[in-house]
Coordinates of C-alpha atoms in Angstrom, one line a residue:
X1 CA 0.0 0.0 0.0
X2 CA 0.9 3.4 -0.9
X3 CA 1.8 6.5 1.2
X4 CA -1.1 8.2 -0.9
X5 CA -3.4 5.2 -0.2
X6 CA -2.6 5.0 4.2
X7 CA -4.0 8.9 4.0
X8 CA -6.8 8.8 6.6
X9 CA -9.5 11.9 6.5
X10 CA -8.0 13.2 9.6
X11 CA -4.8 14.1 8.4
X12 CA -6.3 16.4 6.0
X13 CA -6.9 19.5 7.3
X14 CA -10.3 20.2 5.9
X15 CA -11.7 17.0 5.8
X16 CA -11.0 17.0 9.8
X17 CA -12.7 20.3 10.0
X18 CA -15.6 18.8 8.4
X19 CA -15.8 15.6 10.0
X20 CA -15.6 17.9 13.1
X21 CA -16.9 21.1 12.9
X22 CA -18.0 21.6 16.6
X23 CA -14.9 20.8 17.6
X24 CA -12.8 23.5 15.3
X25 CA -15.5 26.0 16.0
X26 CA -14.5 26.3 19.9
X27 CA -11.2 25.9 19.4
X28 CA -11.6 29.4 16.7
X29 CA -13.7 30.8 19.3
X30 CA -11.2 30.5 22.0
X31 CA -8.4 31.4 19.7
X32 CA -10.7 34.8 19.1
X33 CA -12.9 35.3 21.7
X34 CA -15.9 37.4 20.3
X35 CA -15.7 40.9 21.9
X36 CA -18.0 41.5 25.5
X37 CA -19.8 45.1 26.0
X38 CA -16.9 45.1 28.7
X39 CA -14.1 44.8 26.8
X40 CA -14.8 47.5 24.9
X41 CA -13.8 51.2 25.9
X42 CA -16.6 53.7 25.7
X43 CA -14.7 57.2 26.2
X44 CA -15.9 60.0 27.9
X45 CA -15.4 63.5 25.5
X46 CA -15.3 65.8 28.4
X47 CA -12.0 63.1 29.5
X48 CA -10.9 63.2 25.7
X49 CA -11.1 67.1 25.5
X50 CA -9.3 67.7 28.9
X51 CA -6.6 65.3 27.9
X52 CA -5.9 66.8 24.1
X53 CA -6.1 70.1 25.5
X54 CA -3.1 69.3 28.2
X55 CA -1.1 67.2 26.2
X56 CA -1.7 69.9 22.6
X57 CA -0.7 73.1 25.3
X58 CA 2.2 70.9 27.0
X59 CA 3.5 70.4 23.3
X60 CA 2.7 74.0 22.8
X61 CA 5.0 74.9 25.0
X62 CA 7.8 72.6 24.8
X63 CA 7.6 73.4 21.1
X64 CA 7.6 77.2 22.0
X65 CA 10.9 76.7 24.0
X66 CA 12.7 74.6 21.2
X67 CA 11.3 77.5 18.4
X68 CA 13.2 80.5 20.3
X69 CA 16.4 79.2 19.7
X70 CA 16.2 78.3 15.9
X71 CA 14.4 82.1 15.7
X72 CA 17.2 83.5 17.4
X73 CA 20.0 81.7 16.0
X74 CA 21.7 84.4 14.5
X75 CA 21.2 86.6 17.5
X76 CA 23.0 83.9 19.6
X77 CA 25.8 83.1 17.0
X78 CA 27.1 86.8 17.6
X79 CA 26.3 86.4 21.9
X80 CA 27.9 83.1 22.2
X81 CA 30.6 82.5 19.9
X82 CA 33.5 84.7 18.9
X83 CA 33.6 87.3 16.5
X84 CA 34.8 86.8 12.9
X85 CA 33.3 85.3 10.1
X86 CA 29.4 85.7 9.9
X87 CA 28.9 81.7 8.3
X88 CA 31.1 80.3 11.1
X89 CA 29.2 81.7 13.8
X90 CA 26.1 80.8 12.5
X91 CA 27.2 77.4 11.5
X92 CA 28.7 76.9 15.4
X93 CA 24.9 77.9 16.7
X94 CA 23.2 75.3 14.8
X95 CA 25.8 73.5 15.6
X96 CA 24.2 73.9 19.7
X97 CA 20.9 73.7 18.0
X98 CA 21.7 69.8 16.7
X99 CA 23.3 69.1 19.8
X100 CA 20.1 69.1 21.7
X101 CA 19.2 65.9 19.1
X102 CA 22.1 63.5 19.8
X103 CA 21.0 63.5 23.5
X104 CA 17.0 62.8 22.0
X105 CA 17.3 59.4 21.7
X106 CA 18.8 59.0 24.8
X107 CA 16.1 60.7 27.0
X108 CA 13.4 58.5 24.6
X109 CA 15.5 55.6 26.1
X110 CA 14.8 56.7 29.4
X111 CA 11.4 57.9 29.2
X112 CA 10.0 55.8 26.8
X113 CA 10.1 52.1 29.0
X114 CA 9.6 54.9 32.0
X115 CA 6.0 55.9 30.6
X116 CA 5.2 51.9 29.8
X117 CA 6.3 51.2 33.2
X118 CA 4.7 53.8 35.8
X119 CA 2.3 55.6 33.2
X120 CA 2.4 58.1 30.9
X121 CA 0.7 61.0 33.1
X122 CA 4.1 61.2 35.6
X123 CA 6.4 61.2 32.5
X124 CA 4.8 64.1 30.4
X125 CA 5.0 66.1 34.1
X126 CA 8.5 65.3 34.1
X127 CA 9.3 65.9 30.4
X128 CA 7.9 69.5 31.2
X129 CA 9.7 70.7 33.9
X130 CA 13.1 69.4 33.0
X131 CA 12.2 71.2 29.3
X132 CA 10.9 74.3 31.2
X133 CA 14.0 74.5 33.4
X134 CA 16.6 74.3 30.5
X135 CA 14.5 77.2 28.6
X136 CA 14.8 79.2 31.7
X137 CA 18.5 78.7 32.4
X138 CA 20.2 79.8 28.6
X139 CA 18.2 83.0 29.4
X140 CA 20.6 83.7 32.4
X141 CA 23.7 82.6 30.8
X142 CA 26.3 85.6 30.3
X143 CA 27.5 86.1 27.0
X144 CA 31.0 85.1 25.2
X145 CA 32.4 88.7 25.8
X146 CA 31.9 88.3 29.6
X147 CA 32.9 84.8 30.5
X148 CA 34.7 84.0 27.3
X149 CA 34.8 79.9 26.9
X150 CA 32.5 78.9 29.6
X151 CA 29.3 80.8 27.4
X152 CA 29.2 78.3 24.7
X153 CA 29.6 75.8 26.9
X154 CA 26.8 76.6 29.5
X155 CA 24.5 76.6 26.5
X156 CA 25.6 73.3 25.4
X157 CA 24.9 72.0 28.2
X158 CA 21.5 73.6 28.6
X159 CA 20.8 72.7 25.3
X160 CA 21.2 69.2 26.2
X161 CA 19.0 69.3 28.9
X162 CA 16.2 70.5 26.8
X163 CA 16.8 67.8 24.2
X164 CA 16.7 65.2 27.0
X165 CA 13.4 66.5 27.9
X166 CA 12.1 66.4 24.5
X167 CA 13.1 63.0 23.8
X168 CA 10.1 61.9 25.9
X169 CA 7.7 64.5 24.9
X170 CA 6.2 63.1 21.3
X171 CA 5.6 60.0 22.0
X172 CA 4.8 60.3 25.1
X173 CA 2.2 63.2 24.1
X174 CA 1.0 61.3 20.9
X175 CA 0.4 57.8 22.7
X176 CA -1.4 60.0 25.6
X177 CA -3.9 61.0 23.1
X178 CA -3.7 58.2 20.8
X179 CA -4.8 55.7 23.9
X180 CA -8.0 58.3 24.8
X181 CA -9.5 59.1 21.5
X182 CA -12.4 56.9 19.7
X183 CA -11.2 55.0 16.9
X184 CA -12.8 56.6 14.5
X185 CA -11.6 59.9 15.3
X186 CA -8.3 59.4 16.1
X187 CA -7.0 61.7 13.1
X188 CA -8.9 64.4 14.5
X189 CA -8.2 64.5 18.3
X190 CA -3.9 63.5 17.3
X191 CA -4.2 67.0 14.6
X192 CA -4.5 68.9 17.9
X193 CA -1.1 67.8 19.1
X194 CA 0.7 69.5 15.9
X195 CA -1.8 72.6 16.0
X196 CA 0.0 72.8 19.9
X197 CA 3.3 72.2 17.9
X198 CA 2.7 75.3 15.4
X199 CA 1.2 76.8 18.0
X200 CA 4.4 77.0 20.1
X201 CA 6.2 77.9 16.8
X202 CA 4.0 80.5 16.5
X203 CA 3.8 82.3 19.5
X204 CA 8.3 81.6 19.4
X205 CA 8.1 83.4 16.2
X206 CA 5.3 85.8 17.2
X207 CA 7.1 87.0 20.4
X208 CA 11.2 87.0 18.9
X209 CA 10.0 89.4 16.0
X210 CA 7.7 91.7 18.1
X211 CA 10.9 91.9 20.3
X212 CA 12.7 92.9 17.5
X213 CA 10.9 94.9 15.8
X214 CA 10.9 97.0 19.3
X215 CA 14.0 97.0 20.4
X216 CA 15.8 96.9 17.6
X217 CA 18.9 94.4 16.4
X218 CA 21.7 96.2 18.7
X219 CA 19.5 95.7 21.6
X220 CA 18.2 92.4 21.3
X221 CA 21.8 91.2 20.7
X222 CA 22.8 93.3 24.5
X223 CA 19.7 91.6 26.2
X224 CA 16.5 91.3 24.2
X225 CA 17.3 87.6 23.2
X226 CA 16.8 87.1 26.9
X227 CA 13.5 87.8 27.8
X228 CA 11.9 84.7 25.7
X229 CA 14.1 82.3 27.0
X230 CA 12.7 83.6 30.8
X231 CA 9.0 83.6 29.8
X232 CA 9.6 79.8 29.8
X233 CA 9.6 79.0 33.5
X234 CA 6.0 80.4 34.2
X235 CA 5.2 78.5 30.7
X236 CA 6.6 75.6 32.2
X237 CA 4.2 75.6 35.4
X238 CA 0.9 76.5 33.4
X239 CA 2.1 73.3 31.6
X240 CA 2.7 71.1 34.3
X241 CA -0.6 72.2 36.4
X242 CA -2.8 71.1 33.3
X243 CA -0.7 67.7 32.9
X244 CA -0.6 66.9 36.5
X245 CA -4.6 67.0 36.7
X246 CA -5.4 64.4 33.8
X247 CA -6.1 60.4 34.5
X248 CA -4.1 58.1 33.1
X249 CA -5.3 56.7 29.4
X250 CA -7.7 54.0 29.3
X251 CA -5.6 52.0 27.4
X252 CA -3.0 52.1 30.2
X253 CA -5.1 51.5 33.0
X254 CA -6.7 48.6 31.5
X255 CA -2.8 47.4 31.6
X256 CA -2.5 47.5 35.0
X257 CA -6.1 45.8 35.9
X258 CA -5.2 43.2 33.6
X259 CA -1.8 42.8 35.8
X260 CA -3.6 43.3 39.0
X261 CA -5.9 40.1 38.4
X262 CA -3.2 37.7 37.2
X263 CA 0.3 36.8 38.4
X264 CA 1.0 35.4 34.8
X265 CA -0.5 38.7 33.4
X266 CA 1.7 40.3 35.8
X267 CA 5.1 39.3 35.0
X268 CA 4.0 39.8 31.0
X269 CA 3.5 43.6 31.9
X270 CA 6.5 43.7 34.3
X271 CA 9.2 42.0 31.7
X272 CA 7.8 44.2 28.7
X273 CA 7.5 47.5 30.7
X274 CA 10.4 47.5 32.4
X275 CA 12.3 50.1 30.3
X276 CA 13.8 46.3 28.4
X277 CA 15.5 48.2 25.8
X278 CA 16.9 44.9 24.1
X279 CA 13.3 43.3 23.5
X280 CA 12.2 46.7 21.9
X281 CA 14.9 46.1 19.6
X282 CA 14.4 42.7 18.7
X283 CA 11.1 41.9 18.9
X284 CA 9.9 45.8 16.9
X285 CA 13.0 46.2 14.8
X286 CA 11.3 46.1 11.5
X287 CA 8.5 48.6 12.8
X288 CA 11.4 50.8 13.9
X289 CA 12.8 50.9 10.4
X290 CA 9.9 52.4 9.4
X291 CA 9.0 54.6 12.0
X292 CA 12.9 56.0 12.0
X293 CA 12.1 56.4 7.6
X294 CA 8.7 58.0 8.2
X295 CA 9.7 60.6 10.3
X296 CA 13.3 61.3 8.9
X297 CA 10.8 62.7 5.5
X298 CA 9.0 64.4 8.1
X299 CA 11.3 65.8 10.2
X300 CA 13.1 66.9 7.6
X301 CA 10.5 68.8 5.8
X302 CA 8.9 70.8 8.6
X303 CA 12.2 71.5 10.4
X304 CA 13.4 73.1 6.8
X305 CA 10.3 74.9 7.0
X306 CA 9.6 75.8 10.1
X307 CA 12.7 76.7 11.8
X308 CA 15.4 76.6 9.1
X309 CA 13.7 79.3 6.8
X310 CA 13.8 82.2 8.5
X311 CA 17.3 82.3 8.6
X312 CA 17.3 81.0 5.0
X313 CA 15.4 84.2 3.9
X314 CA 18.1 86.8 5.5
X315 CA 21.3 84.9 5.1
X316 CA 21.1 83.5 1.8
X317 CA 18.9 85.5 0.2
X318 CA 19.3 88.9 2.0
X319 CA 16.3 89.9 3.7
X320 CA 15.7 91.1 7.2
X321 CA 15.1 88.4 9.9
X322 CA 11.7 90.2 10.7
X323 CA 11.1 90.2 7.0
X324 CA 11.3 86.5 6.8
X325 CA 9.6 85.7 10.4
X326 CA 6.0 87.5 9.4
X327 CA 6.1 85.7 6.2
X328 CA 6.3 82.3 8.2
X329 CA 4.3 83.4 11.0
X330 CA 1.0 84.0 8.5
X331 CA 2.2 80.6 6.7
X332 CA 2.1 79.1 10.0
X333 CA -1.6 80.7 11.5
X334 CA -2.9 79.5 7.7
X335 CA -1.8 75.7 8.8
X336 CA -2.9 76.1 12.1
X337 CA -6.4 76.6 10.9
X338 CA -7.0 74.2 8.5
X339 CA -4.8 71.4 10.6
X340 CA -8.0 69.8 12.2
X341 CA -9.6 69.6 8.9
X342 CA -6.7 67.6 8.0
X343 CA -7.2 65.1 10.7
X344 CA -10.8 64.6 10.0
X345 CA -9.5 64.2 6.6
X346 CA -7.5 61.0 7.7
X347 CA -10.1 59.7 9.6
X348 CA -12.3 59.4 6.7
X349 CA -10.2 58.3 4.0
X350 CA -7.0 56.7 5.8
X351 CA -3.7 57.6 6.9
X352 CA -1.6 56.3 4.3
X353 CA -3.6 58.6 1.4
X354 CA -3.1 61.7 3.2
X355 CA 0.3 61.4 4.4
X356 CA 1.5 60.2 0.1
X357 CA -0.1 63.3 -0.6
X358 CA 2.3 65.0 1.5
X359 CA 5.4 63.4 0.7
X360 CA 4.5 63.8 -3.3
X361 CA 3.7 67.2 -2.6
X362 CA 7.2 67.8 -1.4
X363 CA 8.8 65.4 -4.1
X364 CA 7.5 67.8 -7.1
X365 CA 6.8 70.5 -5.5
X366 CA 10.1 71.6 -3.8
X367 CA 12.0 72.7 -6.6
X368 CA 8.9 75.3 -8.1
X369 CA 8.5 76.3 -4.5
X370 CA 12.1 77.6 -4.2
X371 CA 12.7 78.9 -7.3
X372 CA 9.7 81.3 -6.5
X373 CA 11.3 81.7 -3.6
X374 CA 14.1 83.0 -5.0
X375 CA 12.5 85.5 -7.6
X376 CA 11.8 87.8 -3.8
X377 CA 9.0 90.1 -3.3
X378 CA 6.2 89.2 -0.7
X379 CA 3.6 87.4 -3.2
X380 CA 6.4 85.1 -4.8
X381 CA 8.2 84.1 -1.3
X382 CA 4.7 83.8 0.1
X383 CA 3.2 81.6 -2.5
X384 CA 6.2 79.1 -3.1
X385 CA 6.3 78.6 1.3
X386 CA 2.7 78.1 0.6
X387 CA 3.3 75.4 -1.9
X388 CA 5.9 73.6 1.0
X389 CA 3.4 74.3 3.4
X390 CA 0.4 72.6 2.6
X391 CA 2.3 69.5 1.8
X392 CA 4.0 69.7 5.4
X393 CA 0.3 70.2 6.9
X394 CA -1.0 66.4 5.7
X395 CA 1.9 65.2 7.7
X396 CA 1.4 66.9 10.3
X397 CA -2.2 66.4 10.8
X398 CA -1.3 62.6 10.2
X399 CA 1.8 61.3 12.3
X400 CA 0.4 62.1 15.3
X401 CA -1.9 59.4 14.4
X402 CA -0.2 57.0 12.1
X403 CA 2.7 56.5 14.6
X404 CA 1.4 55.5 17.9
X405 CA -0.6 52.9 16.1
X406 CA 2.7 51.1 14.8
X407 CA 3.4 49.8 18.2
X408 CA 1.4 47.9 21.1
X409 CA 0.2 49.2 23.9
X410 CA 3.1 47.3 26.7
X411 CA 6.0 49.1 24.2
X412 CA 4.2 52.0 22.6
X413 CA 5.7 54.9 24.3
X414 CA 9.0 53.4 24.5
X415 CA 9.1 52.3 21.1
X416 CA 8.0 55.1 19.7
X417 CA 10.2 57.4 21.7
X418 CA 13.0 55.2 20.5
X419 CA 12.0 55.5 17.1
X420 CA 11.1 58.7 16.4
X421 CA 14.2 60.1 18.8
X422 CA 17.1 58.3 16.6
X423 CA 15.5 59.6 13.5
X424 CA 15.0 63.3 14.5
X425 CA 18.4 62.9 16.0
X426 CA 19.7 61.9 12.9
X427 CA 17.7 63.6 10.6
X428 CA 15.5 66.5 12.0
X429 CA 17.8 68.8 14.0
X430 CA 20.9 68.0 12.1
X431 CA 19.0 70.0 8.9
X432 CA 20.1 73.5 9.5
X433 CA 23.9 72.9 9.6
X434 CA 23.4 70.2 6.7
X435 CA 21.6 72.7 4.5
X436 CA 23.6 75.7 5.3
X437 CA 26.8 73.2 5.0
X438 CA 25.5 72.4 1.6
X439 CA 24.7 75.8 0.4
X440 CA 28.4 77.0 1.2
X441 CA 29.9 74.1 -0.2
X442 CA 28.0 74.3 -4.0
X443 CA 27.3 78.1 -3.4
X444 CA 23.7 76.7 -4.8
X445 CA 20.7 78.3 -3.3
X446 CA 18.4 75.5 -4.3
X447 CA 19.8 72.9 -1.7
X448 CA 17.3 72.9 0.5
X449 CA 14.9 72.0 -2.2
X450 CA 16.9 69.0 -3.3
X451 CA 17.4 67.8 0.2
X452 CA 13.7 68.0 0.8
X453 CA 12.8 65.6 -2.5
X454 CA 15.7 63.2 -1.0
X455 CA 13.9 62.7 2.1
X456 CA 10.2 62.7 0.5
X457 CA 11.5 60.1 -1.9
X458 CA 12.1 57.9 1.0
X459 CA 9.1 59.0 3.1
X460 CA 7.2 58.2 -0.4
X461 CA 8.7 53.9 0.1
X462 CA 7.7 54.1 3.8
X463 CA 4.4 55.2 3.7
X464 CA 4.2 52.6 0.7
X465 CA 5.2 50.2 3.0
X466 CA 2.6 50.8 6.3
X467 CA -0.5 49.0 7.2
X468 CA -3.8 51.4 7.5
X469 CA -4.7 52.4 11.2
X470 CA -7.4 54.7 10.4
X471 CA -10.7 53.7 12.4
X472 CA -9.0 50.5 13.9
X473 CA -8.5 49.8 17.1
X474 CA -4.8 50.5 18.4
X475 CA -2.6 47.2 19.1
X476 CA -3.1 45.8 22.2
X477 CA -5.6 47.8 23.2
X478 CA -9.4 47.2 23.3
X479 CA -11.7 48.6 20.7
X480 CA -12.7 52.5 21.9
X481 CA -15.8 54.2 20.8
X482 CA -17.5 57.3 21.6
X483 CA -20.7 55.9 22.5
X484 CA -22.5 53.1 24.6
X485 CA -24.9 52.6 21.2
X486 CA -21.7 52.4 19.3
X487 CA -20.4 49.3 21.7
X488 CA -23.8 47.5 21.2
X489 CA -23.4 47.8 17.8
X490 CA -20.1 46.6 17.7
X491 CA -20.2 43.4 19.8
X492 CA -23.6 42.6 17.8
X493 CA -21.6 42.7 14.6
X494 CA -19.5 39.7 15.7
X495 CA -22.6 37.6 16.9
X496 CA -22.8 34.8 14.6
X497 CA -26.0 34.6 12.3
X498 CA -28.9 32.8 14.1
X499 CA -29.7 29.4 12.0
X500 CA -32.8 27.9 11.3

């Protein structure tokens, strides 16, 4: 007898199911549970508001910190570095300005596992006043003709502070507000946490050219520069009051029930919260790849826009730095109001159309922009940052949702943090000196455009490569609706169809 002929039914698959059925149906069933009313997170949108409102102002403000410096880097090139040749002091500022990212994905190292382990409430508190107390301190720091060496070094070190800070802010703030919106409007509550970012930009730009424009350059270099780097301590506390009276997420707490009830669930939570560095790596290394590629075209983009131009506009092109900061500043109050719509935008049609849209809109539309740019005069430099800036706005009213939803809930704050850390590190704060290095080494003003289409081209593969999150629950993490109605519905969807 043949192998083919000793075959029984059971060893084939599908004639065992059929011969069983009963059988194969509990086994499903207790491979996939069907959902219970009480598994299912039915948010409360007084909670959701209070909690994107704290996490949006917190980012607000961090990002308001971060923005005086690039606004002011010229000012501080002539405070803090010896005089001589214009480029090199400018270069040697954002050289300070990157330094602040190589210590980024350290403090996501530390803060990431920290905010899996104990909660991402106490972290974001944290993250505040370390950024608020950094801020505070360059403000008091003499200048280079009173202390000589020690100057540059105080602000390096300051610097550093703040970029430690930062590295747990994003994904700290975007999981916070990830884990307490409804799925299906998870594009719109995460588009507040980049209107806080633009926000802070704004009010950084807002307050460094009305200084300016009062006191005058002379003046601001003697001790103007000062006074925004000192309205960041009571910033910092208005920050950390709103922060420190939020819950912790939903998705978090349901964690830590789940660990209270069972040992076994316990040490699963422990082992994977426990700031376990080496199982982020190995066990999310291919999701890393692609969160460290999305966000380096990201980064890139709205760093060159946002904080690089300004100084782009008066170095390379000679205009005024209050010329070029009231250009941006109206670019940036245009994104800030039609952000949201953005997020809605992503809600309904998905996150991976939206943020292509941006990355195209930056791989052919970079080049035109900046050779409009170029051409000077208000309408022309207005139209062509226009042009930049509604491509940077789909990915900005995206990330914030498309990137917590990569990761599960035991590892999402610290792989994210991880993640998007190493690649701003890399990518995002290292773009001023890389673009101004650039510019002096081809004496070509359209750099920054062709560094732009680099990064979208990858950003283009990335988002090519990402599953759609948009109106799905997050990994890990129970379905989350906005509505008791909504949770009948949805466990009644999964009941099987009555037989008769």
């Amino acid at each position: 007898m043949s192998a083919t002929d000793r075959t029984t039914p059971e060893a084939d698959p599908a004639a065992a199911r059929r011969r069983h059925p009963r059988l194969f149906r509990a086994i499903t069933r207790r491979q996939q549970p069907p959902l219970r009313r009480t598994d299912i997170t039915v948010t409360d949108e007084a909670a959701v508001k209070r909690a994107v409102k704290a996490a949006s102002l917190g980012n607000a403000m961090e990002w308001f910190d971060f923005g005086i410096y690039a606004y002011l880097a010229v000012t501080l090139g002539h405070v803090f570095f010896p005089a001589g040749n214009d480029t090199v002091q400018l270069l040697s500022s954002f050289a300070t300005f990157a330094v602040a990212f190589l210590v980024r994905p350290l403090g996501g190292m530390v803060f990431g596992p920290m905010g899996d382990r104990i909660g991402r409430k106490k972290v974001l508190a944290l993250t505040m006043i370390l950024m608020a107390v950094g801020t505070f301190a360059i403000g008091l720091i003499p200048s280079y003709a009173s202390i000589g060496f020690w100057a540059p070094v105080l602000l390096v070190l300051f610097r550093m502070l703040q970029g430690f800070s930062t590295g747990g802010e994003y994904g700290g703030a975007s999981t916070f507000i990830a884990e307490y919106a409804p799925d299906r409007r998870r594009g719109f509550f995460g588009s507040f946490l980049e209107f806080g970012t633009l926000a802070g930009y704004v009010g950084a730009a807002g307050l460094v050219t009305a200084l300016t424009t009062w006191l005058g350059s002379d003046t601001m270099e003697a001790w103007g520069w000062r006074v925004p780097f000192l309205v960041a301590g009571p910033l910092g506390l208005v920050g950390l009051y709103l922060r420190m009276r939020l819950d912790e997420t939903p998705a978090f707490q349901k964690l830590e029930s789940e660990a209270a009830r069972a040992s076994e669930a316990a040490d699963a939570v422990e082992t994977s919260t426990k700031g376990d560095l080496a199982k982020i790596f190995r066990q999310q290394w291919p999701t890393l790849i692609l969160c460290i590629a999305l966000v380096g075209a990201y980064n890139i983009t709205d760093y060159m826009l946002l904080s690089y131009m300004p100084t782009y506009l008066s170095d390379e092109l000679g205009y005024s730095e209050t010329h070029g900061l009231l250009i941006l500043l109206l670019v940036m109050v245009f994104l800030m109001l039609i952000i949201t719509q953005v997020g809605r935008l992503n809600d309904r049609f998905g996150r991976k159309p939206v943020l292509m849209a941006g990355m195209l809109g930056f791989l052919f539309l970079s080049l035109p922009a900046f050779l409009l740019i170029g051409q000077g005069g208000i309408p022309a430099i207005t139209a062509g940052m226009l042009m930049l800036g509604l491509s940077l706005v789909c990915m900005l009213g995206t990330m914030s949702a498309a990137l917590p939803a990569l990761f599960p809930t035991d590892v999402r704050y610290g792989s994210l943090s991880v993640g998007y850390n190493v690649s701003t590190s890399l990518f995002g704060g290292t773009t001023p000196l890389v673009i101004t290095a650039l510019i002096g080494a081809t004496g070509s003003n359209l750099m920054p455009a062709y560094y732009a289409m680099g990064a979208a081209l990858v950003g283009v593969v990335a988002v090519a490569c990402m599953k759609e999150t948009a109106q799905r629950p997050l990994e890990g993490s129970p379905p989350s609706v906005e509505t008791p109605e909504e949770a009948a519905e949805l466990v009644m969807s999964q009941a099987p169809e009555p037989k008769f």
